Amino acid sequence: MKLRKAMQAISSILRKHNVGNFLLESTIIAAYTLKKDDLFVLSNPDLEINQTFFYNMLKYARRRVYGEPLAYITHKKEFMGLEFYVNKNVLIPRPDTENLAEEAIYYIRNYSLKNILDLGTGSGAIAISIEHFTHATVIASDISYKALKVANINKKLLKSNIYLVNGNLLSAFKSNFDIIVSNPPYILPSEFNSLSKEVKNEPKIALLCDQNYFLIQNIINQSKNIAKFLLMEIAPNMSFFLEQISELVCIKQDYSGFDRIAIFRF
Ligand code: GLN
């Protein structure tokens, strides 16, 4: 069977099941199955592939149709120009969160900050990118061992010098940090049903906070004692609440104009 035919079959399955980017995704699935890059796949439509490859492509397409995010199938996601390993135990790094990493890098450079904590690091994407671009000392913590395993894989893959720590919020830390960066879970339980089926496949512990934002308040209160700055990703509808609870907050927009980062200077 020719690769062209296999890809047509895959993209038509994806299209029928409303996978938005069906052409791109069928290319990525073919490339992943053949262990080649997208360019190879696109430039070799006449390649003869065997049945096993085709069955594997069908298997991945089926998982995708059931709502599994593509990044969990290929175990790859690009963030800040670096390629991260991901699995179902971590949130998939989002382009939105690049705003947070870029802002942190700006603060670190501008204020010559040295000691950084990434709270709730997940895949390690924020911590590793910050360390990569600034060479500051970066500690990355998470309550989930399974997430820390992924962060450790990325640390090795990307030859990063971040330090990984297991802990619940800031309880593991007595020392002071110049800056705490965090993309905490901030989706309200009442908002869960409105999420896409892909997002519903991501770990709830990384997505959902409590209905009263107690978790977010805890992060702010605990950071106050041990950090100069807290940079936190937020949902656009959280700014009003944050402005009510702290006069120290300054809200920044992302490139689409949505409130996206809360900056606290303590
Ligand atoms: N921004 C993510 C989403 O809407 C959620 C990330 C988070 O809760 N920190 O899917």
mmCIF file of C-alpha atoms and ligand atoms in Angstrom:
data_model
loop_
_atom_site.group_PDB
_atom_site.id
_atom_site.type_symbol
_atom_site.label_atom_id
_atom_site.label_comp_id
_atom_site.label_asym_id
_atom_site.label_seq_id
_atom_site.Cartn_x
_atom_site.Cartn_y
_atom_site.Cartn_z
ATOM 1 C CA MET A 1 0.000 0.000 0.000
ATOM 2 C CA LYS A 2 1.241 3.470 -0.840
ATOM 3 C CA LEU A 3 1.713 6.055 1.908
ATOM 4 C CA ARG A 4 -0.595 8.437 0.004
ATOM 5 C CA LYS A 5 -3.493 5.962 0.241
ATOM 6 C CA ALA A 6 -2.875 5.270 3.927
ATOM 7 C CA MET A 7 -2.830 8.979 4.703
ATOM 8 C CA GLN A 8 -6.007 9.596 2.709
ATOM 9 C CA ALA A 9 -7.718 6.877 4.755
ATOM 10 C CA ILE A 10 -6.506 8.342 8.040
ATOM 11 C CA SER A 11 -7.372 11.934 7.206
ATOM 12 C CA SER A 12 -10.847 10.947 6.055
ATOM 13 C CA ILE A 13 -11.482 9.110 9.379
ATOM 14 C CA LEU A 14 -10.294 12.180 11.296
ATOM 15 C CA ARG A 15 -12.378 14.524 9.135
ATOM 16 C CA LYS A 16 -15.528 12.419 9.594
ATOM 17 C CA HIS A 17 -15.081 12.669 13.340
ATOM 18 C CA ASN A 18 -14.607 16.426 13.271
ATOM 19 C CA VAL A 19 -10.910 16.554 14.077
ATOM 20 C CA GLY A 20 -10.282 20.139 12.981
ATOM 21 C CA ASN A 21 -6.740 19.819 11.672
ATOM 22 C CA PHE A 22 -7.245 16.452 9.974
ATOM 23 C CA LEU A 23 -4.645 16.944 7.191
ATOM 24 C CA LEU A 24 -1.915 18.094 9.530
ATOM 25 C CA GLU A 25 -2.772 15.434 12.092
ATOM 26 C CA SER A 26 -2.708 12.623 9.515
ATOM 27 C CA THR A 27 0.766 13.802 8.469
ATOM 28 C CA ILE A 28 1.914 13.834 12.086
ATOM 29 C CA ILE A 29 0.440 10.361 12.713
ATOM 30 C CA ALA A 30 2.166 8.978 9.589
ATOM 31 C CA ALA A 31 5.475 10.570 10.562
ATOM 32 C CA TYR A 32 5.213 9.210 14.100
ATOM 33 C CA THR A 33 4.361 5.707 12.861
ATOM 34 C CA LEU A 34 7.212 5.669 10.349
ATOM 35 C CA LYS A 35 9.628 7.324 12.834
ATOM 36 C CA LYS A 36 10.354 10.026 10.239
ATOM 37 C CA ASP A 37 9.654 13.752 10.145
ATOM 38 C CA ASP A 38 6.690 15.528 8.511
ATOM 39 C CA LEU A 39 8.799 16.632 5.545
ATOM 40 C CA PHE A 40 9.746 13.017 4.740
ATOM 41 C CA VAL A 41 6.079 12.002 4.805
ATOM 42 C CA LEU A 42 4.974 14.880 2.596
ATOM 43 C CA SER A 43 7.718 14.317 0.063
ATOM 44 C CA ASN A 44 7.333 10.511 -0.232
ATOM 45 C CA PRO A 45 3.671 9.859 -1.103
ATOM 46 C CA ASP A 46 4.633 6.859 -3.261
ATOM 47 C CA LEU A 47 6.488 5.054 -0.502
ATOM 48 C CA GLU A 48 5.278 1.453 -0.113
ATOM 49 C CA ILE A 49 4.288 0.821 3.492
ATOM 50 C CA ASN A 50 3.434 -2.558 4.981
ATOM 51 C CA GLN A 51 0.177 -3.592 6.684
ATOM 52 C CA THR A 52 1.593 -3.262 10.195
ATOM 53 C CA PHE A 53 2.375 0.416 9.629
ATOM 54 C CA PHE A 54 -1.106 1.009 8.294
ATOM 55 C CA TYR A 55 -2.738 -0.801 11.246
ATOM 56 C CA ASN A 56 -0.677 1.282 13.647
ATOM 57 C CA MET A 57 -1.764 4.465 11.895
ATOM 58 C CA LEU A 58 -5.393 3.331 12.198
ATOM 59 C CA LYS A 59 -4.890 2.580 15.880
ATOM 60 C CA TYR A 60 -3.536 6.098 16.538
ATOM 61 C CA ALA A 61 -6.328 7.676 14.472
ATOM 62 C CA ARG A 62 -8.891 5.753 16.530
ATOM 63 C CA ARG A 63 -7.370 6.999 19.802
ATOM 64 C CA ARG A 64 -7.498 10.533 18.386
ATOM 65 C CA VAL A 65 -11.168 10.095 17.406
ATOM 66 C CA TYR A 66 -11.939 9.083 20.998
ATOM 67 C CA GLY A 67 -10.580 12.435 22.145
ATOM 68 C CA GLU A 68 -7.030 11.601 23.152
ATOM 69 C CA PRO A 69 -4.869 14.664 22.457
ATOM 70 C CA LEU A 70 -2.369 14.154 19.630
ATOM 71 C CA ALA A 71 0.517 15.071 21.957
ATOM 72 C CA TYR A 72 -0.281 12.081 24.196
ATOM 73 C CA ILE A 73 -0.147 9.792 21.166
ATOM 74 C CA THR A 74 3.153 11.107 19.778
ATOM 75 C CA HIS A 75 4.540 12.004 23.241
ATOM 76 C CA LYS A 76 5.833 15.284 21.862
ATOM 77 C CA LYS A 77 4.989 18.949 22.334
ATOM 78 C CA GLU A 78 6.925 22.020 21.341
ATOM 79 C CA PHE A 79 7.137 24.875 23.870
ATOM 80 C CA MET A 80 9.377 27.966 23.663
ATOM 81 C CA GLY A 81 11.167 26.378 20.692
ATOM 82 C CA LEU A 82 12.125 23.275 22.711
ATOM 83 C CA GLU A 83 10.671 19.800 22.254
ATOM 84 C CA PHE A 84 9.180 18.245 25.393
ATOM 85 C CA TYR A 85 8.152 14.675 26.137
ATOM 86 C CA VAL A 86 4.581 14.444 27.468
ATOM 87 C CA ASN A 87 2.255 11.702 28.654
ATOM 88 C CA LYS A 88 -1.191 11.552 30.245
ATOM 89 C CA ASN A 89 0.218 12.438 33.674
ATOM 90 C CA VAL A 90 0.959 16.035 32.718
ATOM 91 C CA LEU A 91 -0.873 18.975 31.209
ATOM 92 C CA ILE A 92 0.193 19.521 27.594
ATOM 93 C CA PRO A 93 2.192 22.772 27.443
ATOM 94 C CA ARG A 94 0.092 25.504 25.802
ATOM 95 C CA PRO A 95 1.125 28.390 23.546
ATOM 96 C CA ASP A 96 -0.771 30.633 26.041
ATOM 97 C CA THR A 97 1.709 29.637 28.726
ATOM 98 C CA GLU A 98 4.630 30.855 26.613
ATOM 99 C CA ASN A 99 3.467 34.339 27.699
ATOM 100 C CA LEU A 100 4.171 33.366 31.299
ATOM 101 C CA ALA A 101 7.614 31.908 30.524
ATOM 102 C CA GLU A 102 8.532 34.978 28.439
ATOM 103 C CA GLU A 103 7.391 37.351 31.181
ATOM 104 C CA ALA A 104 9.400 35.425 33.781
ATOM 105 C CA ILE A 105 12.498 35.554 31.557
ATOM 106 C CA TYR A 106 11.998 39.328 31.151
ATOM 107 C CA TYR A 107 11.766 39.818 34.945
ATOM 108 C CA ILE A 108 14.784 37.608 35.620
ATOM 109 C CA ARG A 109 16.924 39.542 33.130
ATOM 110 C CA ASN A 110 15.627 43.002 34.004
ATOM 111 C CA TYR A 111 15.887 42.662 37.796
ATOM 112 C CA SER A 112 18.916 40.299 37.723
ATOM 113 C CA LEU A 113 16.962 37.637 39.614
ATOM 114 C CA LYS A 114 18.822 34.467 40.537
ATOM 115 C CA ASN A 115 16.605 32.000 42.426
ATOM 116 C CA ILE A 116 13.480 30.826 40.694
ATOM 117 C CA LEU A 117 10.754 28.388 41.689
ATOM 118 C CA ASP A 118 8.310 26.890 39.208
ATOM 119 C CA LEU A 119 5.389 25.765 41.344
ATOM 120 C CA GLY A 120 3.385 22.873 39.887
ATOM 121 C CA THR A 121 5.854 22.227 37.118
ATOM 122 C CA GLY A 122 4.088 19.286 35.419
ATOM 123 C CA SER A 123 6.186 18.403 32.357
ATOM 124 C CA GLY A 124 8.843 20.907 33.473
ATOM 125 C CA ALA A 125 8.227 23.005 30.354
ATOM 126 C CA ILE A 126 8.224 26.399 32.113
ATOM 127 C CA ALA A 127 11.139 25.622 34.440
ATOM 128 C CA ILE A 128 13.330 24.106 31.728
ATOM 129 C CA SER A 129 12.673 26.961 29.263
ATOM 130 C CA ILE A 130 13.450 29.580 31.906
ATOM 131 C CA GLU A 131 16.679 27.814 32.824
ATOM 132 C CA HIS A 132 17.559 27.355 29.164
ATOM 133 C CA PHE A 133 17.189 31.049 28.344
ATOM 134 C CA THR A 134 18.531 32.653 31.556
ATOM 135 C CA HIS A 135 20.840 30.134 33.292
ATOM 136 C CA ALA A 136 19.274 31.190 36.600
ATOM 137 C CA THR A 137 18.950 28.581 39.379
ATOM 138 C CA VAL A 138 15.557 26.989 38.836
ATOM 139 C CA ILE A 139 13.772 24.667 41.242
ATOM 140 C CA ALA A 140 10.683 22.910 39.895
ATOM 141 C CA SER A 141 8.175 21.399 42.291
ATOM 142 C CA ASP A 142 5.049 19.327 41.933
ATOM 143 C CA ILE A 143 2.716 17.422 44.227
ATOM 144 C CA SER A 144 2.494 14.601 41.660
ATOM 145 C CA TYR A 145 5.318 12.025 41.500
ATOM 146 C CA LYS A 146 4.067 10.917 38.113
ATOM 147 C CA ALA A 147 4.450 14.472 36.802
ATOM 148 C CA LEU A 148 7.944 14.759 38.303
ATOM 149 C CA LYS A 149 8.948 11.593 36.437
ATOM 150 C CA VAL A 150 7.996 13.346 33.187
ATOM 151 C CA ALA A 151 9.830 16.527 34.240
ATOM 152 C CA ASN A 152 12.887 14.374 34.952
ATOM 153 C CA ILE A 153 12.718 12.805 31.478
ATOM 154 C CA ASN A 154 12.628 16.324 29.986
ATOM 155 C CA LYS A 155 15.450 17.479 32.224
ATOM 156 C CA LYS A 156 17.606 14.690 30.774
ATOM 157 C CA LEU A 157 16.387 15.064 27.174
ATOM 158 C CA LEU A 158 17.083 18.786 27.170
ATOM 159 C CA LYS A 159 20.233 18.573 29.328
ATOM 160 C CA SER A 160 18.757 20.993 31.834
ATOM 161 C CA ASN A 161 20.153 21.798 35.283
ATOM 162 C CA ILE A 162 16.818 22.388 37.033
ATOM 163 C CA TYR A 163 16.255 20.806 40.467
ATOM 164 C CA LEU A 164 13.128 18.717 40.992
ATOM 165 C CA VAL A 165 11.297 18.649 44.311
ATOM 166 C CA ASN A 166 8.147 16.830 45.409
ATOM 167 C CA GLY A 167 5.885 18.898 47.628
ATOM 168 C CA ASN A 168 2.453 20.343 48.317
ATOM 169 C CA LEU A 169 2.479 24.020 47.304
ATOM 170 C CA LEU A 170 5.226 25.814 49.242
ATOM 171 C CA SER A 171 5.344 23.561 52.313
ATOM 172 C CA ALA A 172 8.698 22.056 51.257
ATOM 173 C CA PHE A 173 10.416 25.445 51.134
ATOM 174 C CA LYS A 174 11.869 27.627 53.854
ATOM 175 C CA SER A 175 14.380 29.448 51.687
ATOM 176 C CA ASN A 176 13.598 32.630 49.816
ATOM 177 C CA PHE A 177 13.037 32.871 46.089
ATOM 178 C CA ASP A 178 13.439 35.926 43.925
ATOM 179 C CA ILE A 179 10.519 34.853 41.825
ATOM 180 C CA ILE A 180 7.874 32.156 41.903
ATOM 181 C CA VAL A 181 6.336 31.234 38.551
ATOM 182 C CA SER A 182 3.242 29.081 38.368
ATOM 183 C CA ASN A 183 0.641 27.782 35.970
ATOM 184 C CA PRO A 184 -1.693 26.404 38.625
ATOM 185 C CA PRO A 185 -4.928 24.521 38.058
ATOM 186 C CA TYR A 186 -7.499 27.296 37.747
ATOM 187 C CA ILE A 187 -10.532 25.861 35.975
ATOM 188 C CA LEU A 188 -13.599 25.809 38.230
ATOM 189 C CA PRO A 189 -15.385 22.475 38.757
ATOM 190 C CA SER A 190 -18.514 24.159 37.346
ATOM 191 C CA GLU A 191 -16.624 24.892 34.098
ATOM 192 C CA PHE A 192 -15.469 21.286 33.556
ATOM 193 C CA ASN A 193 -18.374 20.228 31.321
ATOM 194 C CA SER A 194 -17.684 23.021 28.867
ATOM 195 C CA LEU A 195 -14.115 21.825 28.199
ATOM 196 C CA SER A 196 -13.287 20.031 24.942
ATOM 197 C CA LYS A 197 -12.958 16.238 25.036
ATOM 198 C CA GLU A 198 -9.208 16.620 24.493
ATOM 199 C CA VAL A 199 -8.815 18.831 27.566
ATOM 200 C CA LYS A 200 -11.037 16.430 29.566
ATOM 201 C CA ASN A 201 -8.369 13.772 28.850
ATOM 202 C CA GLU A 202 -5.718 15.819 30.662
ATOM 203 C CA PRO A 203 -5.050 15.300 34.397
ATOM 204 C CA LYS A 204 -7.763 16.889 36.547
ATOM 205 C CA ILE A 205 -5.186 17.673 39.213
ATOM 206 C CA ALA A 206 -3.465 19.983 36.707
ATOM 207 C CA LEU A 207 -6.674 21.621 35.471
ATOM 208 C CA LEU A 208 -9.232 21.956 38.237
ATOM 209 C CA CYS A 209 -9.092 24.099 41.339
ATOM 210 C CA ASP A 210 -11.867 24.528 43.915
ATOM 211 C CA GLN A 211 -15.002 26.585 43.335
ATOM 212 C CA ASN A 212 -13.748 29.376 45.686
ATOM 213 C CA TYR A 213 -10.191 29.650 44.372
ATOM 214 C CA PHE A 214 -8.834 28.688 47.812
ATOM 215 C CA LEU A 215 -5.905 27.017 46.072
ATOM 216 C CA ILE A 216 -5.045 30.234 44.251
ATOM 217 C CA GLN A 217 -5.361 32.255 47.471
ATOM 218 C CA ASN A 218 -3.026 29.786 49.210
ATOM 219 C CA ILE A 219 -0.419 30.186 46.501
ATOM 220 C CA ILE A 220 -0.568 33.984 46.852
ATOM 221 C CA ASN A 221 -0.502 33.948 50.673
ATOM 222 C CA GLN A 222 2.330 31.451 50.923
ATOM 223 C CA SER A 223 4.386 33.182 48.215
ATOM 224 C CA LYS A 224 4.147 36.496 50.092
ATOM 225 C CA ASN A 225 6.391 35.136 52.853
ATOM 226 C CA ILE A 226 9.160 33.733 50.718
ATOM 227 C CA ALA A 227 9.281 35.534 47.366
ATOM 228 C CA LYS A 228 9.789 38.985 45.887
ATOM 229 C CA PHE A 229 7.620 38.286 42.835
ATOM 230 C CA LEU A 230 4.877 35.837 41.928
ATOM 231 C CA LEU A 231 4.000 35.417 38.244
ATOM 232 C CA MET A 232 0.941 33.259 37.778
ATOM 233 C CA GLU A 233 -1.052 32.201 34.726
ATOM 234 C CA ILE A 234 -4.755 32.934 35.103
ATOM 235 C CA ALA A 235 -7.982 32.519 33.164
ATOM 236 C CA PRO A 236 -9.258 35.820 31.755
ATOM 237 C CA ASN A 237 -12.321 35.701 34.046
ATOM 238 C CA MET A 238 -10.166 35.630 37.218
ATOM 239 C CA SER A 239 -8.805 39.183 37.180
ATOM 240 C CA PHE A 240 -11.762 40.711 39.009
ATOM 241 C CA PHE A 241 -11.452 38.195 41.836
ATOM 242 C CA LEU A 242 -7.668 38.723 42.123
ATOM 243 C CA GLU A 243 -8.045 42.502 42.202
ATOM 244 C CA GLN A 244 -10.573 42.094 45.033
ATOM 245 C CA ILE A 245 -8.243 40.001 47.201
ATOM 246 C CA SER A 246 -4.938 41.814 46.634
ATOM 247 C CA GLU A 247 -3.964 45.353 45.794
ATOM 248 C CA LEU A 248 -0.497 44.088 44.879
ATOM 249 C CA VAL A 249 -1.619 42.511 41.640
ATOM 250 C CA CYS A 250 -0.997 43.760 38.139
ATOM 251 C CA ILE A 251 -2.687 41.881 35.289
ATOM 252 C CA LYS A 252 -1.089 41.430 31.864
ATOM 253 C CA GLN A 253 -2.769 40.405 28.626
ATOM 254 C CA ASP A 254 -1.646 37.697 26.224
ATOM 255 C CA TYR A 255 -1.129 38.254 22.480
ATOM 256 C CA SER A 256 -4.852 37.757 21.863
ATOM 257 C CA GLY A 257 -5.670 40.538 24.312
ATOM 258 C CA PHE A 258 -6.999 38.294 27.108
ATOM 259 C CA ASP A 259 -6.009 38.772 30.747
ATOM 260 C CA ARG A 260 -3.494 35.960 31.178
ATOM 261 C CA ILE A 261 -0.814 36.694 33.760
ATOM 262 C CA ALA A 262 -1.132 37.986 37.311
ATOM 263 C CA ILE A 263 2.038 39.635 38.586
ATOM 264 C CA PHE A 264 2.430 40.194 42.328
ATOM 265 C CA ARG A 265 5.273 42.276 43.731
ATOM 266 C CA PHE A 266 5.522 41.651 47.472
HETATM 267 N N1 GLN B 1 -5.369 27.101 30.020
HETATM 268 C C1 GLN B 1 -5.710 25.739 30.206
HETATM 269 C C2 GLN B 1 -6.996 25.410 29.474
HETATM 270 O O1 GLN B 1 -7.857 26.221 29.357
HETATM 271 C C3 GLN B 1 -5.823 25.366 31.649
HETATM 272 C C4 GLN B 1 -4.527 25.374 32.306
HETATM 273 C C5 GLN B 1 -4.620 25.434 33.771
HETATM 274 O O2 GLN B 1 -5.615 25.121 34.419
HETATM 275 N N2 GLN B 1 -3.561 25.865 34.342
HETATM 276 O O3 GLN B 1 -7.147 24.327 28.984
#
